[in-house]
Amino acid sequence: GVLAHLEMLEMQAHEAAVKQQEVKQQEEKLARLKARVQELRLQRDELRAKVDLQQKGQLGKEGGVSDPAQPSARAVLEWKIKSLKAMLRIFYLTGISSKLTKQGVCFTISTAYEGTYLDSYHLDLLTQPEVRIQRHSVPTFIPLEQIAKKYLQTDIRRFMSVLSDHLNAYVGRRYQADQLQEHFSDQIEGALQRNSLCNLLVFNYNVSSQSKTFLFNARLLYGDLCSILPTEVVISCTPDAPASLAETAGAHSDLFRRMALHKAFRSFRSTEKNVA
Amino acid sequence: MDVTVAEYIRRTVLKIPRDEIKTVLQKWGFLSEAQLQSINFRQMKENTAQEVVQLCEENSADIRQAAVLDVIYNHIYADKRMWSVYQMNKTGEEMEVFCLTDFKKKIKRRLQSALKNVTITFREYEHNAIWIRIAWGTPYTKPNQYKTSYVVYHSQTPYVFISTSVYKSNLPLLCQALVVASNYHDIREMELRSRSLNSLKDIVFKRYSQNFQTYCPRPLQDRNVAPESADPRIIHENRNEKERIQRVNQEVFGDGPQPKLEFAQYKLETMFRSDPKMDVLDKKEPFRCLVKFSSPHLLEALKSLAPAGMADAPLSPLLTCIPQKARNYFRIREKKGLLPGNFVSP
């Protein structure tokens, strides 16, 4: 009858309530687990970051749950290699570096001119029974045999220093001549006459005075092979040039003797701008 | 315009490959741009050459301009000639300053005072290379423009590169003129010959890659890093040997390209070594024998011998010393007494 029906409804309601509670519990559990997963993920990322930092050799003090620890053996080795490479690079940058070989030493002279690194030259030296050059990559117009005859047996340091001076001066002179040809070709008339050692330069260049251009001829002789400045400068003008230009020629001659060639030409440009 | 000059220009143009004629003429600079535009370079070379001669006639070309054209041709196609290397010596220690104008004057003076009939042409190229073209005549005949000698000289170096054609008799005069003009004392021919002028320069000026041991931060070259075999089942049984050969090869030949030589010649004057019982050519006299290695590119071929498995590494020093000793002609005599190994004569 009715009571049985009521009982049945009650039971149903009860079951429904239980189910509902179960679902709720499931949902809560799910939410909790999700939160837990987030937490763990965060922790994992933190630990990963810490490990990365450690491997890079940096010991941070932030949030140290794990200890800053001993850097791994691998990290130490890498650091050693890095600082050795830096040391060798420093030696290379000083211009003269060397390496022991089976039979002697190999020297490397790296040349530079005012901050620009230029060519490198090598010498393989044998040390037994006496010091001599086995092979080298020094250009043939550098008086290597002469320098070796003077210093190689008695004072290797002096030998390397003198050779380095010759080579650095040669690349410096060559650099100036190249710069002149590259950047001031509009002022140079005709070809720039030079030689292998770049110790004799002859060229014609334009000089403007009172809105007329005159041709000057310059002859620069670099008597000292270890110097980047000329020892003798002769500047001559064409016969039709006014007498006032003689003074300019003298001034130019002075300038070439004191200053690098391309810098001298740069200063011409600026003075011309000032005058004009 | 002289008929001989016209013919000479015509023949020179005919030597140039058709597609290059315009470039060469532009380098020559004797014909104006307008004149060059008027030439049809796509027709047969014989006709192009005729047109060029016609225009040169208009511009009144003489032998001097024709000679310049020849220099330009020979500079571009230098490997059509065989070049020898000569070395000069000086005993003085004073540094002479090399002046190009003086050099040219001295050469001209020397040659013209000995032989009135010579055509001498100078042309400068990059890296201070001076090219000299000489057409030889006799006191009674005009210079023969088809028998020329070429000299290439870099100032302030002791090396001269000479390519002569047939008239070898003028060589002593030429050598003397060079020695005087460049302020040296004497000159001798080196045992080094090749068609590749640049390779000869690389060898004597030491511009080829010698393998120096340095700490220099050279750009790291990928030295034949073979890609890791995708298939791990492939095992290279003689990987160690291969690597050893690579290493030895690299020590000997260096990393870069080798200078280009066409041959190496070894004249043997050694005793024939045989089993005494065989009684072949008893030890009385040396067994004369000439060994010649030829190749379009000898040194690269030698470099690839060991990796190709055709020779043991390291190769015989007689082969590998070629660039360093700057010679490709050798004479090998029997070792006598205490001399180690075979005596390679200078």
Coordinates of N, CA and C in Angstrom, one line a residue, chain B residues 102-312:
Chain B
D102 N 113.3 53.2 -61.5 CA 114.7 52.8 -61.7 C 114.9 51.4 -62.3
F103 N 114.1 50.5 -61.7 CA 114.1 49.1 -62.2 C 113.9 49.0 -63.7
K104 N 112.8 49.7 -64.1 CA 112.4 49.6 -65.5 C 113.5 50.2 -66.4
K105 N 114.0 51.3 -65.9 CA 115.1 52.0 -66.7 C 116.3 51.1 -66.9
K106 N 116.7 50.5 -65.8 CA 117.9 49.7 -65.9 C 117.7 48.5 -66.8
I107 N 116.5 47.8 -66.7 CA 116.3 46.7 -67.6 C 116.4 47.1 -69.1
K108 N 115.7 48.2 -69.3 CA 115.6 48.7 -70.7 C 117.1 49.0 -71.2
R109 N 117.8 49.7 -70.3 CA 119.1 50.1 -70.7 C 120.0 48.9 -71.0
R110 N 120.0 48.0 -70.1 CA 120.8 46.8 -70.3 C 120.5 46.0 -71.6
L111 N 119.2 45.8 -71.8 CA 118.8 45.0 -73.0 C 119.0 45.8 -74.3
Q112 N 118.7 47.0 -74.2 CA 118.8 47.8 -75.5 C 120.2 48.1 -75.9
S113 N 121.1 48.2 -74.9 CA 122.5 48.4 -75.2 C 123.1 47.2 -75.8
A114 N 122.7 46.0 -75.4 CA 123.2 44.8 -76.0 C 122.6 44.4 -77.3
L115 N 121.3 44.6 -77.4 CA 120.6 44.2 -78.6 C 119.7 45.4 -79.0
K116 N 120.0 46.1 -80.0 CA 119.2 47.3 -80.4 C 117.8 46.9 -80.6
N117 N 117.5 45.8 -81.2 CA 116.2 45.4 -81.6 C 115.5 44.5 -80.6
V118 N 114.9 45.2 -79.6 CA 114.0 44.4 -78.6 C 112.8 45.2 -78.4
T119 N 111.7 44.6 -78.2 CA 110.5 45.3 -77.7 C 110.3 44.9 -76.3
I120 N 110.3 45.9 -75.4 CA 110.2 45.6 -74.0 C 108.9 46.3 -73.5
T121 N 108.1 45.5 -72.8 CA 106.8 46.1 -72.3 C 106.7 45.7 -70.8
F122 N 106.3 46.7 -70.0 CA 106.1 46.4 -68.5 C 104.7 46.6 -68.2
R123 N 104.2 45.8 -67.2 CA 102.8 46.0 -66.7 C 102.8 45.6 -65.3
E124 N 102.2 46.4 -64.4 CA 102.2 46.0 -63.0 C 100.8 45.4 -62.6
Y125 N 100.9 44.4 -61.8 CA 99.7 43.8 -61.3 C 99.6 43.8 -59.8
E126 N 98.6 43.2 -59.2 CA 98.5 43.3 -57.8 C 99.5 42.5 -57.0
H127 N 99.7 42.8 -55.8 CA 100.8 42.2 -54.9 C 102.1 42.5 -55.5
N128 N 102.3 43.7 -56.1 CA 103.6 44.2 -56.5 C 104.2 43.3 -57.6
A129 N 103.4 42.6 -58.4 CA 104.0 41.8 -59.4 C 104.3 42.7 -60.7
I130 N 105.5 42.6 -61.2 CA 105.9 43.3 -62.4 C 106.0 42.3 -63.5
W131 N 105.2 42.5 -64.6 CA 105.3 41.6 -65.7 C 106.1 42.3 -66.8
I132 N 107.1 41.6 -67.3 CA 107.9 42.1 -68.4 C 107.8 41.2 -69.6
R133 N 107.5 41.8 -70.8 CA 107.4 41.1 -72.0 C 108.5 41.5 -72.9
I134 N 109.3 40.5 -73.4 CA 110.4 40.9 -74.3 C 110.3 40.1 -75.6
A135 N 110.3 40.9 -76.7 CA 110.3 40.2 -78.0 C 111.7 40.5 -78.5
W136 N 112.4 39.4 -78.9 CA 113.8 39.4 -79.2 C 114.0 39.6 -80.7
G137 N 115.0 40.5 -81.0 CA 115.5 40.6 -82.4 C 116.9 40.3 -82.4
T138 N 117.6 40.7 -83.5 CA 119.1 40.6 -83.6 C 119.5 42.0 -84.0
P139 N 120.9 42.2 -84.0 CA 121.3 43.5 -84.5 C 120.9 43.8 -85.9
Y140 N 120.4 42.8 -86.7 CA 120.1 43.1 -88.1 C 118.6 42.9 -88.4
T141 N 117.9 42.2 -87.5 CA 116.5 42.0 -87.8 C 115.6 42.6 -86.7
K142 N 114.4 42.9 -87.1 CA 113.4 43.5 -86.2 C 113.0 42.4 -85.2
P143 N 112.5 42.8 -84.0 CA 112.1 41.8 -83.0 C 111.0 40.9 -83.5
N144 N 111.1 39.7 -83.2 CA 110.1 38.7 -83.6 C 109.0 38.6 -82.5
Q145 N 107.9 39.2 -82.8 CA 106.9 39.3 -81.8 C 106.3 38.0 -81.4
Y146 N 106.6 36.9 -82.2 CA 106.0 35.6 -81.9 C 106.9 34.8 -81.0
K147 N 108.1 35.3 -80.8 CA 109.1 34.5 -79.9 C 109.4 35.5 -78.8
T148 N 108.5 35.3 -77.8 CA 108.7 36.3 -76.6 C 109.1 35.5 -75.4
S149 N 109.7 36.3 -74.5 CA 110.0 35.8 -73.1 C 109.2 36.6 -72.2
Y150 N 108.7 35.9 -71.2 CA 108.0 36.7 -70.1 C 108.7 36.5 -68.8
V151 N 108.8 37.6 -68.1 CA 109.4 37.6 -66.7 C 108.4 38.2 -65.8
V152 N 108.2 37.5 -64.6 CA 107.4 38.0 -63.6 C 108.2 38.2 -62.3
Y153 N 108.3 39.4 -61.8 CA 109.1 39.7 -60.6 C 108.4 40.5 -59.6
H154 N 108.5 40.0 -58.3 CA 107.9 40.7 -57.2 C 109.1 41.5 -56.5
S155 N 108.9 42.8 -56.4 CA 110.0 43.6 -55.9 C 110.5 43.1 -54.5
Q156 N 111.8 43.3 -54.3 CA 112.4 43.0 -53.1 C 112.3 41.5 -52.7
T157 N 112.2 40.6 -53.6 CA 112.2 39.2 -53.4 C 113.4 38.6 -54.2
P158 N 114.0 37.5 -53.8 CA 115.0 36.9 -54.6 C 114.6 36.0 -55.8
Y159 N 113.3 36.0 -56.0 CA 112.8 35.0 -57.0 C 112.3 35.6 -58.3
V160 N 112.6 35.1 -59.4 CA 112.1 35.6 -60.7 C 111.5 34.4 -61.4
F161 N 110.3 34.6 -62.0 CA 109.6 33.6 -62.8 C 109.8 33.9 -64.3
I162 N 110.3 32.9 -65.0 CA 110.6 33.2 -66.4 C 110.0 32.1 -67.3
S163 N 109.4 32.6 -68.3 CA 108.9 31.7 -69.3 C 109.4 32.1 -70.7
T164 N 110.3 31.2 -71.2 CA 110.9 31.6 -72.5 C 110.2 30.7 -73.6
S165 N 110.2 31.2 -74.8 CA 110.0 30.3 -75.9 C 111.3 29.9 -76.5
V166 N 111.4 29.7 -77.7 CA 112.5 29.0 -78.2 C 113.9 29.6 -78.0
Y167 N 114.0 30.9 -78.1 CA 115.4 31.5 -78.1 C 116.1 31.5 -76.8
K168 N 116.6 30.3 -76.4 CA 117.2 30.2 -75.1 C 118.5 31.0 -75.1
S169 N 119.1 31.3 -76.2 CA 120.4 31.9 -76.2 C 120.3 33.3 -75.6
N170 N 119.1 33.9 -75.5 CA 119.0 35.2 -74.9 C 118.9 35.2 -73.4
L171 N 118.8 34.0 -72.9 CA 118.6 33.9 -71.5 C 119.7 34.5 -70.6
P172 N 120.9 34.3 -70.9 CA 122.0 34.8 -70.1 C 121.9 36.4 -70.0
L173 N 121.6 37.0 -71.2 CA 121.5 38.4 -71.2 C 120.3 38.9 -70.3
L174 N 119.2 38.2 -70.4 CA 118.1 38.5 -69.6 C 118.4 38.4 -68.1
C175 N 119.0 37.3 -67.8 CA 119.3 37.1 -66.4 C 120.2 38.2 -65.8
Q176 N 121.2 38.5 -66.6 CA 122.1 39.6 -66.2 C 121.4 40.9 -66.0
A177 N 120.5 41.2 -66.9 CA 119.8 42.5 -66.8 C 118.9 42.5 -65.5
L178 N 118.3 41.3 -65.2 CA 117.5 41.3 -64.0 C 118.3 41.4 -62.7
V179 N 119.5 40.8 -62.7 CA 120.3 40.8 -61.5 C 120.7 42.3 -61.2
V180 N 121.2 43.0 -62.3 CA 121.6 44.3 -62.1 C 120.5 45.2 -61.7
A181 N 119.4 45.1 -62.4 CA 118.3 46.0 -62.1 C 117.7 45.8 -60.7
S182 N 117.8 44.6 -60.2 CA 117.1 44.4 -58.9 C 118.2 44.4 -57.7
N183 N 119.4 44.8 -58.1 CA 120.5 44.9 -57.0 C 120.8 43.6 -56.4
Y184 N 121.0 42.6 -57.2 CA 121.5 41.3 -56.6 C 122.8 41.0 -57.3
H185 N 123.4 39.9 -56.9 CA 124.8 39.6 -57.4 C 124.8 38.5 -58.4
D186 N 124.0 37.5 -58.2 CA 124.0 36.4 -59.2 C 122.6 35.7 -59.2
I187 N 122.5 34.9 -60.2 CA 121.2 34.2 -60.4 C 121.4 32.8 -60.8
R188 N 120.5 31.9 -60.3 CA 120.7 30.5 -60.8 C 119.2 29.9 -61.0
E189 N 119.2 28.9 -61.9 CA 117.9 28.3 -62.1 C 117.6 27.3 -61.0
M190 N 116.3 27.4 -60.5 CA 115.9 26.4 -59.5 C 115.4 25.2 -60.2
E191 N 115.3 24.1 -59.4 CA 114.7 22.8 -60.0 C 113.3 22.8 -59.8
L192 N 112.6 23.9 -60.3 CA 111.1 24.0 -60.0 C 110.5 24.5 -61.2
R193 N 109.6 23.7 -61.8 CA 108.9 24.1 -63.0 C 107.4 23.7 -63.0
S194 N 106.6 24.6 -63.5 CA 105.2 24.2 -63.6 C 104.4 25.1 -64.6
R195 N 103.3 24.7 -65.0 CA 102.4 25.6 -65.8 C 101.7 26.6 -64.9
S196 N 101.5 26.3 -63.7 CA 100.7 27.1 -62.8 C 101.6 28.2 -62.1
L197 N 101.6 29.4 -62.7 CA 102.5 30.4 -62.1 C 102.1 30.7 -60.7
N198 N 100.8 30.8 -60.4 CA 100.4 31.1 -59.0 C 100.9 30.0 -58.0
S199 N 100.9 28.8 -58.5 CA 101.3 27.7 -57.6 C 102.8 27.8 -57.3
L200 N 103.6 28.2 -58.3 CA 105.0 28.4 -58.1 C 105.2 29.5 -57.1
K201 N 104.4 30.6 -57.3 CA 104.5 31.7 -56.3 C 104.2 31.2 -54.9
D202 N 103.1 30.4 -54.8 CA 102.7 29.9 -53.5 C 103.9 29.1 -52.8
I203 N 104.6 28.4 -53.6 CA 105.6 27.5 -53.1 C 106.8 28.4 -52.6
V204 N 107.3 29.3 -53.4 CA 108.5 30.0 -53.0 C 108.2 31.1 -52.0
F205 N 107.0 31.7 -52.1 CA 106.7 32.7 -51.2 C 106.0 32.2 -49.9
K206 N 106.0 30.8 -49.9 CA 105.4 30.1 -48.7 C 104.0 30.6 -48.4
R207 N 103.2 30.7 -49.4 CA 101.8 31.1 -49.2 C 100.9 29.9 -49.1
Y208 N 101.5 28.7 -49.3 CA 100.6 27.5 -49.2 C 100.4 27.1 -47.7
S209 N 99.4 26.3 -47.4 CA 99.1 26.1 -46.0 C 100.1 25.0 -45.5
Q210 N 101.0 25.5 -44.7 CA 101.9 24.6 -43.9 C 101.2 24.3 -42.6
N211 N 101.3 23.1 -42.1 CA 100.6 22.8 -40.9 C 101.4 23.2 -39.7
F212 N 101.3 24.4 -39.2 CA 102.1 24.8 -38.0 C 101.2 24.5 -36.8
Q213 N 101.9 24.1 -35.7 CA 101.2 23.8 -34.5 C 101.1 25.1 -33.7
T214 N 99.9 25.5 -33.6 CA 99.7 26.8 -32.8 C 98.5 26.7 -32.0
Y215 N 98.4 27.7 -31.1 CA 97.2 27.8 -30.3 C 96.3 28.8 -30.9
C216 N 96.7 29.3 -32.1 CA 95.9 30.4 -32.7 C 94.5 30.0 -32.8
P217 N 93.6 30.9 -32.4 CA 92.2 30.6 -32.6 C 91.8 30.6 -34.1
R218 N 92.2 29.6 -34.8 CA 91.8 29.5 -36.2 C 90.4 29.1 -36.2
P219 N 89.7 29.5 -37.3 CA 88.3 29.0 -37.3 C 88.3 27.5 -37.4
L220 N 87.6 26.8 -36.6 CA 87.6 25.4 -36.6 C 87.1 24.8 -37.9
Q221 N 87.9 24.0 -38.6 CA 87.4 23.4 -39.8 C 86.8 22.1 -39.5
D222 N 85.7 21.8 -40.2 CA 85.1 20.5 -40.0 C 86.0 19.5 -40.8
R223 N 86.9 18.9 -40.0 CA 87.8 18.0 -40.7 C 87.1 16.6 -41.0
N224 N 86.4 16.6 -42.1 CA 85.8 15.3 -42.5 C 85.1 14.6 -41.4
V225 N 84.3 15.4 -40.7 CA 83.5 14.7 -39.6 C 82.5 13.9 -40.3
A226 N 82.7 12.6 -40.3 CA 81.7 11.7 -41.0 C 80.5 11.7 -40.2
P227 N 79.3 11.8 -40.8 CA 78.1 11.8 -40.1 C 77.9 10.5 -39.4
E228 N 77.5 10.5 -38.1 CA 77.4 9.3 -37.4 C 76.4 8.4 -38.1
S229 N 76.8 7.2 -38.4 CA 76.0 6.3 -39.2 C 74.6 6.2 -38.6
A230 N 73.6 6.4 -39.4 CA 72.3 6.3 -38.9 C 72.0 4.9 -38.4
D231 N 72.6 3.9 -39.0 CA 72.4 2.5 -38.6 C 73.5 2.0 -37.7
P232 N 73.1 1.8 -36.4 CA 74.1 1.4 -35.4 C 74.6 0.0 -35.7
R233 N 74.1 -0.7 -36.6 CA 74.6 -2.0 -36.9 C 75.8 -2.0 -37.8
I234 N 76.1 -0.8 -38.4 CA 77.3 -0.7 -39.2 C 78.5 -0.4 -38.3
I235 N 79.5 -1.3 -38.4 CA 80.7 -1.1 -37.6 C 81.8 -0.9 -38.5
H236 N 82.6 0.2 -38.3 CA 83.8 0.4 -39.2 C 85.0 -0.3 -38.5
E237 N 85.3 -1.4 -39.2 CA 86.4 -2.3 -38.6 C 87.7 -1.6 -38.4
N238 N 88.1 -0.8 -39.5 CA 89.4 -0.2 -39.4 C 89.3 1.3 -39.2
R239 N 88.4 1.7 -38.3 CA 88.2 3.1 -38.1 C 89.5 3.7 -37.5
N240 N 90.2 3.0 -36.6 CA 91.4 3.5 -36.1 C 92.4 3.8 -37.1
E241 N 92.6 2.9 -38.0 CA 93.6 3.0 -39.1 C 93.2 4.2 -40.0
K242 N 92.0 4.3 -40.3 CA 91.5 5.4 -41.1 C 91.8 6.7 -40.5
E243 N 91.6 6.8 -39.2 CA 91.8 8.1 -38.5 C 93.3 8.4 -38.4
R244 N 94.1 7.3 -38.2 CA 95.5 7.5 -38.2 C 96.0 8.1 -39.5
I245 N 95.5 7.5 -40.6 CA 95.9 8.0 -41.9 C 95.5 9.4 -42.1
Q246 N 94.3 9.8 -41.7 CA 93.9 11.2 -41.8 C 94.8 12.1 -41.1
R247 N 95.1 11.7 -39.9 CA 96.0 12.5 -39.0 C 97.3 12.7 -39.6
V248 N 98.0 11.6 -40.1 CA 99.3 11.7 -40.6 C 99.3 12.6 -41.9
N249 N 98.2 12.3 -42.7 CA 98.1 13.1 -43.9 C 98.0 14.6 -43.7
Q250 N 97.2 14.9 -42.6 CA 97.0 16.3 -42.3 C 98.3 16.9 -41.8
E251 N 99.1 16.2 -41.0 CA 100.3 16.7 -40.5 C 101.3 17.0 -41.7
V252 N 101.3 16.1 -42.7 CA 102.2 16.3 -43.7 C 101.8 17.4 -44.7
F253 N 100.5 17.3 -45.1 CA 100.0 18.2 -46.2 C 99.3 19.4 -45.8
G254 N 99.0 19.5 -44.5 CA 98.2 20.7 -44.0 C 96.8 20.6 -44.5
D255 N 96.1 21.7 -44.1 CA 94.6 21.7 -44.3 C 94.2 22.2 -45.6
G256 N 94.9 23.1 -46.2 CA 94.4 23.9 -47.3 C 94.7 23.2 -48.6
P257 N 94.4 23.9 -49.8 CA 94.7 23.3 -51.1 C 96.2 23.3 -51.4
Q258 N 96.6 22.3 -52.1 CA 98.0 22.2 -52.4 C 98.4 23.0 -53.6
P259 N 99.6 23.5 -53.7 CA 100.0 24.1 -55.0 C 100.0 23.2 -56.2
K260 N 99.7 23.7 -57.3 CA 99.4 22.9 -58.5 C 100.7 22.6 -59.3
L261 N 101.1 21.4 -59.3 CA 102.3 21.0 -60.1 C 101.9 19.9 -61.0
E262 N 102.5 19.8 -62.2 CA 102.1 18.8 -63.1 C 103.0 17.5 -63.0
F263 N 104.2 17.7 -62.5 CA 105.0 16.5 -62.5 C 106.1 16.6 -61.5
A264 N 106.7 15.5 -61.1 CA 107.9 15.4 -60.3 C 108.8 14.4 -60.9
Q265 N 110.1 14.8 -61.0 CA 111.0 13.9 -61.7 C 112.2 13.5 -60.9
Y266 N 112.4 12.2 -60.8 CA 113.5 11.7 -60.0 C 114.5 11.0 -60.8
K267 N 115.8 11.5 -60.9 CA 116.8 10.9 -61.6 C 117.6 10.0 -60.7
L268 N 117.5 8.7 -60.9 CA 118.2 7.8 -59.9 C 119.6 7.5 -60.5
E269 N 120.6 7.7 -59.6 CA 121.9 7.2 -59.9 C 122.4 6.3 -58.8
T270 N 121.6 5.4 -58.5 CA 121.9 4.4 -57.4 C 122.2 3.1 -58.0
M271 N 122.8 2.3 -57.2 CA 123.1 0.9 -57.6 C 121.8 0.1 -57.6
F272 N 121.8 -0.8 -58.5 CA 120.6 -1.7 -58.6 C 120.8 -2.8 -57.5
R273 N 119.9 -2.9 -56.6 CA 120.0 -3.8 -55.5 C 119.3 -5.1 -55.9
S274 N 120.0 -6.2 -56.1 CA 119.4 -7.4 -56.4 C 120.0 -8.5 -55.6
D275 N 119.4 -9.7 -55.7 CA 119.9 -10.9 -55.0 C 121.3 -11.2 -55.7
P276 N 122.4 -11.3 -55.0 CA 123.7 -11.5 -55.6 C 123.7 -12.7 -56.5
K277 N 122.8 -13.7 -56.2 CA 122.8 -14.9 -57.0 C 122.2 -14.6 -58.4
M278 N 121.4 -13.6 -58.5 CA 120.7 -13.3 -59.8 C 121.7 -12.7 -60.8
D279 N 122.7 -12.1 -60.2 CA 123.8 -11.5 -61.1 C 123.3 -10.5 -62.1
V280 N 122.4 -9.7 -61.7 CA 121.9 -8.7 -62.6 C 122.7 -7.4 -62.4
L281 N 123.3 -6.9 -63.4 CA 124.0 -5.6 -63.2 C 124.8 -5.6 -62.0
D282 N 125.9 -6.2 -61.9 CA 126.8 -6.2 -60.8 C 127.1 -4.8 -60.3
K283 N 127.6 -4.8 -59.0 CA 127.6 -3.5 -58.4 C 128.6 -2.5 -59.0
K284 N 129.1 -2.8 -60.2 CA 130.1 -1.9 -60.7 C 129.7 -0.5 -61.0
E285 N 128.4 -0.4 -61.7 CA 128.0 1.0 -62.0 C 126.6 1.2 -61.5
P286 N 126.3 2.5 -61.3 CA 124.9 2.8 -60.9 C 124.0 2.5 -62.1
F287 N 122.8 2.1 -61.7 CA 121.7 1.8 -62.6 C 121.0 3.1 -62.9
R288 N 121.2 3.7 -64.1 CA 120.5 4.9 -64.3 C 119.1 4.8 -64.7
C289 N 118.3 5.6 -64.0 CA 116.8 5.4 -64.2 C 116.2 6.7 -63.9
L290 N 115.1 7.0 -64.7 CA 114.4 8.2 -64.5 C 113.0 7.9 -64.1
V291 N 112.5 8.4 -63.0 CA 111.1 8.2 -62.5 C 110.4 9.5 -62.6
K292 N 109.3 9.5 -63.3 CA 108.5 10.7 -63.5 C 107.1 10.5 -63.1
F293 N 106.6 11.3 -62.1 CA 105.2 11.2 -61.7 C 104.5 12.4 -62.4
S294 N 103.4 12.1 -63.2 CA 102.7 13.1 -63.8 C 101.2 13.1 -63.3
S295 N 100.6 14.3 -63.3 CA 99.2 14.3 -62.9 C 98.7 15.7 -63.2
P296 N 97.4 15.9 -63.5 CA 96.9 17.3 -63.6 C 97.1 18.1 -62.4
H297 N 97.2 17.4 -61.2 CA 97.4 18.1 -59.9 C 98.2 17.2 -59.0
L298 N 99.5 17.1 -59.2 CA 100.3 16.1 -58.5 C 100.1 16.0 -57.0
L299 N 100.2 17.2 -56.3 CA 100.2 17.2 -54.9 C 98.9 16.7 -54.3
E300 N 97.8 17.1 -54.9 CA 96.5 16.7 -54.4 C 96.4 15.2 -54.6
A301 N 96.9 14.7 -55.8 CA 96.9 13.2 -56.0 C 97.7 12.5 -54.9
L302 N 98.9 13.0 -54.6 CA 99.7 12.4 -53.6 C 99.0 12.4 -52.2
K303 N 98.3 13.5 -52.0 CA 97.6 13.6 -50.7 C 96.5 12.6 -50.6
S304 N 95.9 12.2 -51.7 CA 94.7 11.3 -51.7 C 95.1 9.9 -51.8
L305 N 96.5 9.6 -51.9 CA 96.9 8.2 -52.1 C 96.6 7.4 -50.9
A306 N 97.0 7.9 -49.7 CA 96.9 7.1 -48.5 C 95.4 6.9 -48.1
P307 N 94.6 7.9 -48.1 CA 93.2 7.7 -47.7 C 92.5 6.8 -48.7
A308 N 93.0 6.8 -50.0 CA 92.3 5.9 -50.9 C 92.8 4.4 -50.8
G309 N 93.8 4.2 -49.9 CA 94.3 2.9 -49.7 C 95.3 2.4 -50.7
M310 N 95.8 3.4 -51.5 CA 96.8 2.9 -52.6 C 98.2 3.0 -52.1
A311 N 98.5 3.7 -51.0 CA 99.8 3.7 -50.5 C 99.8 3.8 -49.0
D312 N 100.9 3.4 -48.3 CA 101.0 3.5 -46.9 C 101.2 4.9 -46.4

